[in-house]
Short mmCIF file of C-alpha atoms in Angstrom, two decimals:
data_model
loop_
_atom_site.label_atom_id
_atom_site.label_comp_id
_atom_site.label_asym_id
_atom_site.label_seq_id
_atom_site.Cartn_x
_atom_site.Cartn_y
_atom_site.Cartn_z
CA UNK A 1 203.32 49.65 28.05
CA UNK A 2 201.97 52.22 25.63
CA UNK A 3 198.67 51.30 23.99
CA UNK A 4 198.64 52.06 20.28
CA UNK A 5 195.15 53.37 19.86
CA UNK A 6 194.89 52.87 16.15
CA UNK A 7 196.22 49.37 15.71
CA UNK A 8 193.05 47.40 16.29
CA UNK A 9 190.14 49.43 17.59
CA UNK A 10 189.73 51.40 14.37
CA UNK A 11 188.84 48.25 12.43
CA UNK A 12 185.54 48.48 10.64
CA UNK A 13 182.91 46.03 9.52
CA UNK A 14 184.13 46.64 5.97
CA UNK A 15 187.62 45.53 7.09
CA UNK A 16 186.18 42.31 8.46
CA UNK A 17 184.03 41.47 5.45
CA UNK A 18 186.81 42.45 3.05
CA UNK A 19 189.20 40.11 4.86
CA UNK A 20 186.62 37.34 4.70
CA UNK A 21 185.87 37.79 1.01
CA UNK A 22 189.50 38.13 0.00
CA UNK A 23 190.69 35.06 1.88
CA UNK A 24 192.42 37.48 4.27
CA UNK A 25 195.56 38.45 2.44
CA UNK A 26 196.92 38.43 6.01
CA UNK A 27 198.49 35.01 6.31
CA UNK A 28 200.11 33.61 3.20
CA UNK A 29 200.89 29.93 3.16
CA UNK A 30 204.28 29.48 1.46
CA UNK A 31 204.24 25.82 0.49
CA UNK A 32 207.48 26.23 -1.47
CA UNK A 33 209.32 27.61 1.58
CA UNK A 34 208.76 24.60 3.81
CA UNK A 35 211.89 22.92 2.55
CA UNK A 36 214.08 25.90 3.46
CA UNK A 37 213.89 25.09 7.17
CA UNK A 38 216.27 22.54 8.60
CA UNK A 39 214.84 19.36 10.06
CA UNK A 40 214.73 19.69 13.84
CA UNK A 41 214.94 23.50 13.82
CA UNK A 42 213.05 24.87 16.82
CA UNK A 43 209.78 26.44 15.75
CA UNK A 44 208.07 29.39 17.36
CA UNK A 45 204.61 28.70 18.79
CA UNK A 46 201.47 30.81 18.98
CA UNK A 47 198.86 29.07 21.13
CA UNK A 48 195.36 30.57 21.23
CA UNK A 49 192.96 29.19 23.86
CA UNK A 50 189.53 30.79 23.83
CA UNK A 51 186.95 30.57 26.61
CA UNK A 52 183.63 28.70 26.21
CA UNK A 53 183.87 28.07 22.47
CA UNK A 54 182.40 24.75 21.49
CA UNK A 55 183.54 22.65 18.53
CA UNK A 56 181.01 23.80 15.93
CA UNK A 57 181.45 27.55 16.41
CA UNK A 58 183.74 27.99 13.38
CA UNK A 59 183.05 28.34 9.70
CA UNK A 60 185.51 25.54 8.92
CA UNK A 61 183.57 23.24 11.30
CA UNK A 62 180.47 23.50 9.12
CA UNK A 63 178.71 26.40 10.83
CA UNK A 64 177.01 28.23 7.92
CA UNK A 65 176.46 31.48 9.82
CA UNK A 66 179.52 32.35 11.89
CA UNK A 67 182.32 34.39 10.29
CA UNK A 68 185.81 33.14 11.21
CA UNK A 69 187.90 33.60 8.04
CA UNK A 70 191.31 33.75 9.72
CA UNK A 71 190.78 30.58 11.73
CA UNK A 72 189.26 28.88 8.69
CA UNK A 73 192.43 29.61 6.74
CA UNK A 74 194.51 28.00 9.47
CA UNK A 75 192.41 24.86 9.12
CA UNK A 76 192.70 25.04 5.33
CA UNK A 77 196.49 25.12 5.56
CA UNK A 78 196.89 22.92 8.63
CA UNK A 79 195.21 20.08 10.48
CA UNK A 80 191.76 20.23 12.08
CA UNK A 81 190.81 17.69 14.73
CA UNK A 82 187.14 16.85 14.44
CA UNK A 83 186.93 14.96 17.73
CA UNK A 84 188.85 17.06 20.25
CA UNK A 85 187.73 17.01 23.89
CA UNK A 86 188.63 18.50 27.24
CA UNK A 87 189.27 16.22 30.19
CA UNK A 88 187.23 18.55 32.42
CA UNK A 89 184.60 20.97 31.03
CA UNK A 90 185.22 23.88 33.38
CA UNK A 91 187.78 26.61 32.87
CA UNK A 92 189.82 26.41 36.09
CA UNK A 93 190.47 22.66 35.96
CA UNK A 94 190.76 22.57 32.18
CA UNK A 95 193.39 25.31 32.09
CA UNK A 96 195.38 23.61 34.84
CA UNK A 97 195.27 20.43 32.76
CA UNK A 98 196.47 22.26 29.65
CA UNK A 99 199.41 23.78 31.52
CA UNK A 100 200.46 20.56 33.24
CA UNK A 101 199.42 17.76 30.89
CA UNK A 102 197.47 16.04 33.69
CA UNK A 103 193.87 15.22 34.59
CA UNK A 104 191.91 17.08 37.26
CA UNK A 105 191.99 13.97 39.44
CA UNK A 106 195.79 14.19 39.32
CA UNK A 107 196.47 17.91 39.72
CA UNK A 108 193.32 18.35 41.95
CA UNK A 109 192.93 22.01 41.03
CA UNK A 110 189.57 23.63 40.34
CA UNK A 111 187.53 26.50 41.74
CA UNK A 112 187.69 27.01 45.53
CA UNK A 113 190.73 24.71 45.79
CA UNK A 114 194.22 25.74 47.01
CA UNK A 115 196.66 26.95 44.36
CA UNK A 116 198.16 24.52 41.89
CA UNK A 117 201.31 23.30 43.61
CA UNK A 118 204.85 23.70 42.35
CA UNK A 119 205.21 19.99 41.74
CA UNK A 120 202.82 20.59 38.82
CA UNK A 121 203.86 24.05 37.70
CA UNK A 122 207.48 22.87 37.60
CA UNK A 123 206.53 20.51 34.76
CA UNK A 124 204.25 22.98 32.98
CA UNK A 125 205.15 23.48 29.35
CA UNK A 126 205.90 27.24 29.77
CA UNK A 127 208.48 26.49 32.47
CA UNK A 128 210.10 23.76 30.37
CA UNK A 129 210.16 25.97 27.28
CA UNK A 130 211.81 28.78 29.23
CA UNK A 131 214.44 26.41 30.60
CA UNK A 132 215.19 25.40 27.01
CA UNK A 133 215.77 29.02 25.99
CA UNK A 134 212.36 30.02 24.66
CA UNK A 135 210.97 33.45 25.45
CA UNK A 136 207.45 32.78 26.74
CA UNK A 137 204.68 35.35 26.73
CA UNK A 138 201.17 35.19 28.15
CA UNK A 139 198.23 37.47 27.33
CA UNK A 140 194.62 37.31 28.53
CA UNK A 141 192.84 35.07 31.03
CA UNK A 142 195.17 32.97 33.18
CA UNK A 143 192.38 31.32 35.19
CA UNK A 144 194.60 29.25 37.50
CA UNK A 145 195.77 30.08 41.01
CA UNK A 146 199.43 29.27 41.51
CA UNK A 147 201.89 29.66 44.35
CA UNK A 148 203.58 33.01 44.88
CA UNK A 149 206.20 33.84 42.27
CA UNK A 150 205.24 31.05 39.87
CA UNK A 151 204.01 33.38 37.12
CA UNK A 152 207.54 34.80 36.89
CA UNK A 153 208.88 31.28 36.62
CA UNK A 154 206.43 30.49 33.81
CA UNK A 155 206.50 33.66 31.72
CA UNK A 156 208.97 36.31 30.56
CA UNK A 157 206.07 38.58 29.63
CA UNK A 158 202.59 38.50 31.18
CA UNK A 159 199.60 40.75 30.54
CA UNK A 160 196.50 39.47 32.31
CA UNK A 161 193.11 40.94 31.47
CA UNK A 162 189.78 40.84 33.29
CA UNK A 163 186.17 42.04 33.13
CA UNK A 164 184.53 44.36 32.25
CA UNK A 165 184.85 43.84 28.52
CA UNK A 166 184.94 47.57 27.83
CA UNK A 167 187.55 49.61 29.65
CA UNK A 168 188.70 53.20 29.30
CA UNK A 169 192.42 53.39 28.48
CA UNK A 170 194.02 56.81 28.06
CA UNK A 171 190.55 58.29 27.71
CA UNK A 172 189.48 55.82 24.99
CA UNK A 173 186.88 53.10 25.47
CA UNK A 174 188.43 49.76 24.48
CA UNK A 175 187.29 46.15 24.27
CA UNK A 176 189.63 43.75 26.06
CA UNK A 177 189.94 41.46 23.02
CA UNK A 178 191.44 44.45 21.18
CA UNK A 179 193.75 45.18 24.11
CA UNK A 180 194.86 41.56 24.23
CA UNK A 181 195.73 41.77 20.56
CA UNK A 182 197.89 44.83 21.19
CA UNK A 183 199.65 43.17 24.12
CA UNK A 184 200.39 40.19 21.86
CA UNK A 185 201.81 42.47 19.16
CA UNK A 186 203.95 44.24 21.78
CA UNK A 187 205.43 40.88 22.81
CA UNK A 188 206.31 40.07 19.20
CA UNK A 189 207.90 43.47 18.61
CA UNK A 190 210.08 43.14 21.71
CA UNK A 191 211.66 39.84 20.58
CA UNK A 192 215.38 39.83 19.90
CA UNK A 193 216.57 38.71 16.49
CA UNK A 194 216.60 34.91 16.23
CA UNK A 195 214.94 34.43 19.62
CA UNK A 196 212.62 31.39 19.79
CA UNK A 197 209.30 32.18 21.40
CA UNK A 198 206.01 30.77 22.59
CA UNK A 199 203.16 33.28 22.82
CA UNK A 200 200.04 32.10 24.64
CA UNK A 201 196.92 34.19 24.01
CA UNK A 202 193.90 33.26 26.13
CA UNK A 203 191.05 35.62 25.21
CA UNK A 204 188.31 36.06 27.78
CA UNK A 205 185.89 35.96 24.86
CA UNK A 206 183.43 34.50 24.18
CA UNK A 207 182.80 33.95 27.91
CA UNK A 208 179.71 35.82 29.09
CA UNK A 209 180.08 38.58 31.67
CA UNK A 210 177.90 36.70 34.13
CA UNK A 211 177.42 39.68 36.41
CA UNK A 212 175.97 41.87 33.66
CA UNK A 213 172.42 41.28 32.36
CA UNK A 214 173.64 41.93 28.81
CA UNK A 215 176.01 38.96 29.13
CA UNK A 216 177.84 39.25 25.77
CA UNK A 217 180.05 42.14 24.63
CA UNK A 218 182.00 42.36 21.39
CA UNK A 219 184.44 44.74 19.67
CA UNK A 220 182.74 47.57 17.72
CA UNK A 221 184.23 46.34 14.43
CA UNK A 222 181.79 43.41 14.39
CA UNK A 223 178.70 45.36 15.49
CA UNK A 224 176.79 44.77 12.27
CA UNK A 225 177.51 41.08 11.86
CA UNK A 226 174.47 38.80 12.08
CA UNK A 227 171.95 41.67 12.32
CA UNK A 228 169.87 40.30 9.46
CA UNK A 229 170.32 36.63 10.37
CA UNK A 230 167.80 34.46 12.19
CA UNK A 231 169.74 32.02 14.37
CA UNK A 232 168.06 28.58 14.17
CA UNK A 233 166.84 27.32 17.54
CA UNK A 234 168.40 23.88 18.14
CA UNK A 235 166.11 20.89 18.12
CA UNK A 236 167.26 19.92 21.59
CA UNK A 237 166.03 23.23 22.98
CA UNK A 238 162.60 21.59 22.95
CA UNK A 239 161.39 21.54 26.59
CA UNK A 240 160.82 17.77 26.42
CA UNK A 241 164.58 17.18 26.65
CA UNK A 242 164.80 19.26 29.80
CA UNK A 243 161.79 17.55 31.34
CA UNK A 244 163.28 14.13 30.66
CA UNK A 245 166.21 14.83 33.00
CA UNK A 246 166.19 13.73 36.65
CA UNK A 247 165.79 16.47 39.23
CA UNK A 248 169.48 16.61 40.15
CA UNK A 249 170.27 17.51 36.51
CA UNK A 250 167.36 19.92 36.16
CA UNK A 251 168.02 22.13 39.15
CA UNK A 252 171.57 23.17 38.37
CA UNK A 253 173.60 26.20 37.36
CA UNK A 254 172.99 25.17 33.74
CA UNK A 255 169.31 25.94 34.20
CA UNK A 256 169.90 29.11 36.22
CA UNK A 257 171.99 30.57 33.41
CA UNK A 258 169.47 29.45 30.81
CA UNK A 259 167.05 31.93 32.37
CA UNK A 260 169.73 34.63 32.12
CA UNK A 261 170.24 34.06 28.38
CA UNK A 262 167.74 31.96 26.50
CA UNK A 263 164.32 31.90 28.17
CA UNK A 264 162.51 33.95 25.47
CA UNK A 265 162.83 33.81 21.67
CA UNK A 266 163.91 37.46 21.57
CA UNK A 267 166.55 36.97 24.22
CA UNK A 268 167.80 33.84 22.48
CA UNK A 269 168.43 35.70 19.22
CA UNK A 270 170.11 38.61 20.97
CA UNK A 271 172.36 36.48 23.16
CA UNK A 272 173.48 33.95 20.54
CA UNK A 273 174.27 36.73 18.08
CA UNK A 274 176.35 38.38 20.79
CA UNK A 275 178.20 35.09 21.38
CA UNK A 276 178.84 34.78 17.63
CA UNK A 277 180.12 38.37 17.42
CA UNK A 278 182.56 37.75 20.25
CA UNK A 279 184.03 34.78 18.37
CA UNK A 280 184.25 36.84 15.18
CA UNK A 281 186.01 39.52 17.23
CA UNK A 282 188.63 36.98 18.30
CA UNK A 283 189.09 35.96 14.68
CA UNK A 284 189.55 39.56 13.58
CA UNK A 285 192.18 40.30 16.24
CA UNK A 286 193.92 37.02 15.47
CA UNK A 287 194.22 38.23 11.89
CA UNK A 288 196.08 41.31 13.10
CA UNK A 289 198.47 39.16 15.14
CA UNK A 290 199.09 36.95 12.11
CA UNK A 291 199.76 40.05 10.03
CA UNK A 292 202.37 41.16 12.58
CA UNK A 293 204.04 37.76 12.42
CA UNK A 294 204.29 38.17 8.69
CA UNK A 295 205.56 41.74 8.92
CA UNK A 296 208.30 40.61 11.31
CA UNK A 297 209.14 37.67 9.02
CA UNK A 298 208.27 35.22 11.80
CA UNK A 299 205.36 33.52 10.05
CA UNK A 300 207.36 30.87 8.19
CA UNK A 301 208.59 29.25 11.41
CA UNK A 302 205.66 29.85 13.76
CA UNK A 303 203.30 26.96 14.51
CA UNK A 304 199.79 28.12 15.42
CA UNK A 305 197.53 26.10 17.71
CA UNK A 306 193.90 27.11 18.22
CA UNK A 307 191.54 25.56 20.77
CA UNK A 308 189.19 26.35 23.68
CA UNK A 309 188.95 25.44 27.36
CA UNK A 310 185.53 23.76 27.16
CA UNK A 311 182.35 23.52 25.14
CA UNK A 312 179.08 25.38 25.65
CA UNK A 313 175.31 24.90 25.68
CA UNK A 314 173.25 27.35 23.65
CA UNK A 315 169.85 26.32 24.95
CA UNK A 316 170.13 22.59 24.24
CA UNK A 317 168.47 20.46 26.96
CA UNK A 318 167.22 23.73 28.45
CA UNK A 319 170.78 24.56 29.50
CA UNK A 320 173.35 27.33 29.35
CA UNK A 321 176.96 26.89 30.44
CA UNK A 322 179.02 23.68 30.35
CA UNK A 323 180.18 21.40 33.23
CA UNK A 324 178.42 18.20 32.09
CA UNK A 325 179.65 15.25 30.03
CA UNK A 326 177.53 15.77 26.91
CA UNK A 327 179.53 16.44 23.75
CA UNK A 328 178.35 20.06 23.53
CA UNK A 329 180.10 20.61 26.86
CA UNK A 330 183.32 18.61 26.43
CA UNK A 331 183.99 18.89 22.68
CA UNK A 332 186.10 21.83 21.46
CA UNK A 333 187.77 23.11 18.31
CA UNK A 334 191.40 22.17 17.74
CA UNK A 335 193.51 23.29 14.79
CA UNK A 336 197.28 23.02 14.37
CA UNK A 337 198.88 24.97 11.53
CA UNK A 338 202.57 24.33 10.79
CA UNK A 339 203.97 26.52 7.99
CA UNK A 340 206.83 24.05 7.53
CA UNK A 341 204.52 21.19 6.59
CA UNK A 342 204.68 19.81 3.05
CA UNK A 343 201.69 20.27 0.77
CA UNK A 344 200.40 16.73 1.25
CA UNK A 345 199.99 17.31 5.00
CA UNK A 346 197.89 20.47 4.69
CA UNK A 347 194.15 20.70 5.01
CA UNK A 348 193.88 17.41 6.88
CA UNK A 349 190.79 16.49 8.88
CA UNK A 350 191.63 14.02 11.66
CA UNK A 351 188.87 11.98 13.28
CA UNK A 352 190.92 10.44 16.10
CA UNK A 353 189.89 11.07 19.72
CA UNK A 354 192.23 13.76 21.07
CA UNK A 355 192.36 15.65 24.37
CA UNK A 356 193.35 19.04 25.72
CA UNK A 357 196.13 17.34 27.72
CA UNK A 358 197.63 16.32 24.38
CA UNK A 359 198.37 19.98 23.61
CA UNK A 360 201.26 20.57 26.08
CA UNK A 361 202.74 17.21 25.13
CA UNK A 362 202.55 18.23 21.47
CA UNK A 363 204.07 21.67 22.10
CA UNK A 364 207.12 20.16 23.78
CA UNK A 365 207.44 17.50 21.07
CA UNK A 366 207.26 20.12 18.30
CA UNK A 367 209.92 22.11 20.15
CA UNK A 368 212.14 18.98 20.14
CA UNK A 369 212.12 18.84 23.95
CA UNK A 370 211.73 15.83 26.26
CA UNK A 371 208.19 15.10 27.43
CA UNK A 372 207.85 14.57 31.21
CA UNK A 373 206.92 11.00 32.09
CA UNK A 374 204.27 12.47 34.42
CA UNK A 375 202.33 13.91 31.48
CA UNK A 376 199.13 11.97 30.77
CA UNK A 377 198.50 13.24 27.25
CA UNK A 378 199.86 12.01 23.94
CA UNK A 379 201.79 13.97 21.34
CA UNK A 380 199.65 14.82 18.32
CA UNK A 381 202.72 14.99 16.11
CA UNK A 382 201.98 11.63 14.39
CA UNK A 383 198.55 13.01 13.42
CA UNK A 384 200.00 16.08 11.68
CA UNK A 385 200.80 14.02 8.62
CA UNK A 386 198.91 11.56 6.49
CA UNK A 387 198.68 7.99 7.71
CA UNK A 388 196.99 6.00 10.45
CA UNK A 389 199.19 5.69 13.53
CA UNK A 390 198.16 3.54 16.48
CA UNK A 391 195.89 5.71 18.60
CA UNK A 392 193.59 5.61 21.61
CA UNK A 393 190.10 4.20 21.09
CA UNK A 394 188.47 5.75 24.15
CA UNK A 395 188.75 8.79 26.38
CA UNK A 396 187.89 9.44 30.00
CA UNK A 397 186.51 12.79 31.20
CA UNK A 398 185.54 14.03 34.66
CA UNK A 399 184.22 17.04 36.55
CA UNK A 400 184.93 16.93 40.28
CA UNK A 401 184.16 20.40 41.65
CA UNK A 402 182.35 20.13 44.98
CA UNK A 403 179.53 22.53 44.13
CA UNK A 404 175.87 21.77 44.96
CA UNK A 405 174.72 23.51 41.75
CA UNK A 406 176.94 21.38 39.47
CA UNK A 407 176.72 17.58 39.81
CA UNK A 408 180.03 15.76 39.69
CA UNK A 409 180.28 13.44 36.71
CA UNK A 410 182.57 11.00 34.91
CA UNK A 411 182.37 9.49 31.47
CA UNK A 412 183.86 7.10 28.97
CA UNK A 413 183.56 8.04 25.31
CA UNK A 414 184.49 5.94 22.31
CA UNK A 415 183.72 6.55 18.65
CA UNK A 416 180.42 4.81 19.21
CA UNK A 417 179.48 4.90 22.90
CA UNK A 418 179.13 7.52 25.61
CA UNK A 419 178.73 6.26 29.18
CA UNK A 420 178.12 8.83 31.95
CA UNK A 421 177.95 8.26 35.69
CA UNK A 422 177.34 10.64 38.59
CA UNK A 423 179.31 9.71 41.76
CA UNK A 424 176.76 11.26 44.11
CA UNK A 425 173.82 9.80 42.22
CA UNK A 426 174.88 6.21 41.50
CA UNK A 427 171.29 5.23 40.76
CA UNK A 428 171.39 7.16 37.48
CA UNK A 429 173.66 6.51 34.50
CA UNK A 430 173.41 7.41 30.84
CA UNK A 431 174.35 5.50 27.71
CA UNK A 432 174.22 6.95 24.21
CA UNK A 433 174.87 5.22 20.91
CA UNK A 434 176.72 8.02 19.10
CA UNK A 435 176.57 6.14 15.80
CA UNK A 436 172.78 6.40 15.61
CA UNK A 437 172.25 9.25 18.09
CA UNK A 438 175.08 11.82 17.78
CA UNK A 439 173.04 14.49 19.58
CA UNK A 440 172.68 12.24 22.64
CA UNK A 441 168.88 12.40 22.68
CA UNK A 442 168.04 8.89 23.83
CA UNK A 443 169.38 7.43 27.05
CA UNK A 444 169.59 3.66 26.54
CA UNK A 445 170.66 2.82 30.09
CA UNK A 446 167.35 1.31 31.19
CA UNK A 447 166.97 -1.01 28.21
CA UNK A 448 167.90 -4.62 29.03
CA UNK A 449 169.74 -5.25 25.75
CA UNK A 450 172.36 -2.63 26.69
CA UNK A 451 173.20 -3.83 30.21
CA UNK A 452 176.31 -5.72 29.09
CA UNK A 453 177.59 -2.60 27.31
CA UNK A 454 176.95 -0.52 30.42
CA UNK A 455 178.79 -2.98 32.64
CA UNK A 456 181.75 -3.08 30.28
CA UNK A 457 182.01 0.72 30.10
CA UNK A 458 181.45 1.09 33.84
CA UNK A 459 184.41 -1.23 34.31
CA UNK A 460 186.52 0.88 31.94
CA UNK A 461 185.53 4.00 33.89
CA UNK A 462 186.61 2.45 37.17
CA UNK A 463 189.91 1.34 35.62
CA UNK A 464 190.58 4.89 34.51
CA UNK A 465 189.84 6.25 37.96
CA UNK A 466 192.15 3.72 39.60
CA UNK A 467 194.89 4.44 37.07
CA UNK A 468 194.68 8.19 37.70
CA UNK A 469 194.72 7.67 41.45
CA UNK A 470 197.92 5.65 41.03
CA UNK A 471 199.39 8.32 38.74
CA UNK A 472 198.68 10.93 41.40
CA UNK A 473 201.09 9.15 43.75
CA UNK A 474 203.98 10.17 41.45
CA UNK A 475 203.49 13.74 42.64
CA UNK A 476 203.45 13.04 46.36
#
């Protein structure tokens, strides 16, 4: 593939700020054109899954500092899910769940485990889309080990990227987010006329380069962003929240990486600004992909889904990383923009509890394809329009990697309650009243008036585990 040097890496800060101020001028929402598409016509799909981007790291999510104008416009013209969660807050397991529509306890894949087996990849949404005649492209971080030859079964076009963030291509230093954008544009330009497609872009950003002391690297076009901003230090970065944790939660990889990134005020400002710039870099490149969709006259029938593989701590509780069951770790952005939607279904904010395993179910449903009975997620299609459909009132999340630096954990979350248990530390549980304590500051588990609530939620947790164990037998 020939890299077009000038397509993305010559963007300037002025380009970015001009796009932000002008409301982009890149993606135009044609409300009046929605009726021109036939009911049931197969849409194209662009699915963007970032790495380590928590729910509040978007302008449209209320962050007053971060610049994400392209993504904000998608939310403005689509549906934003305020309470979206991952079933496992770690990239390997989470990505396997997104591909297969199943929990970690079902597909069993995470770091250091054998490859995801064909019984799961055979029901992955890329395989099913390809069987239905879609051209499926993948760009960026795959993050899942699969059996030999499976990538060719899943994708017609695949361009994986990897660290370092800056690489020299044809004598020119390039950032991989820029390269990923060019690979995505190449895929779009190679489509045949009338060919339905699903393009999956999984940027490595804003994941830190853990092996490099600088940690965060961003495209040059966003160099100047946030230079004159003081990033507020979160209240829960107060050392008292770290000290309140039991030893098995203190001495973890979350704390190790806190020392890498946030252990001095100067380092905190530098690192968080770098993290913000990486997200703004994704937004800028996404704008170029959206512009290409428009240039190719593909925008009016291309649904865009934006999410991330897990949340992220930025110093809260004295942590960096993810892996745990607190909302900052499991809660992610989720936006679905459908250009065919009528005006009354645009700009919706949904408060229902939704999961990453709902995404593959939704993709197949939007493509008018059957949903495998082995999928454990729900289609979000009923939530893409006004109204109050019957919906789940609790979610179950888990993290099962056998790693001494990351404690295994399981949780039940409702609109009001969060119950967390640690299988290898049964003596310690946590209970948070999210109605009065949305930041999860005060563990209520030792107070006698909450014991009935704990027992009820512990029972729900065990029911979920048993149900998933039974579901796993379908794949044997």
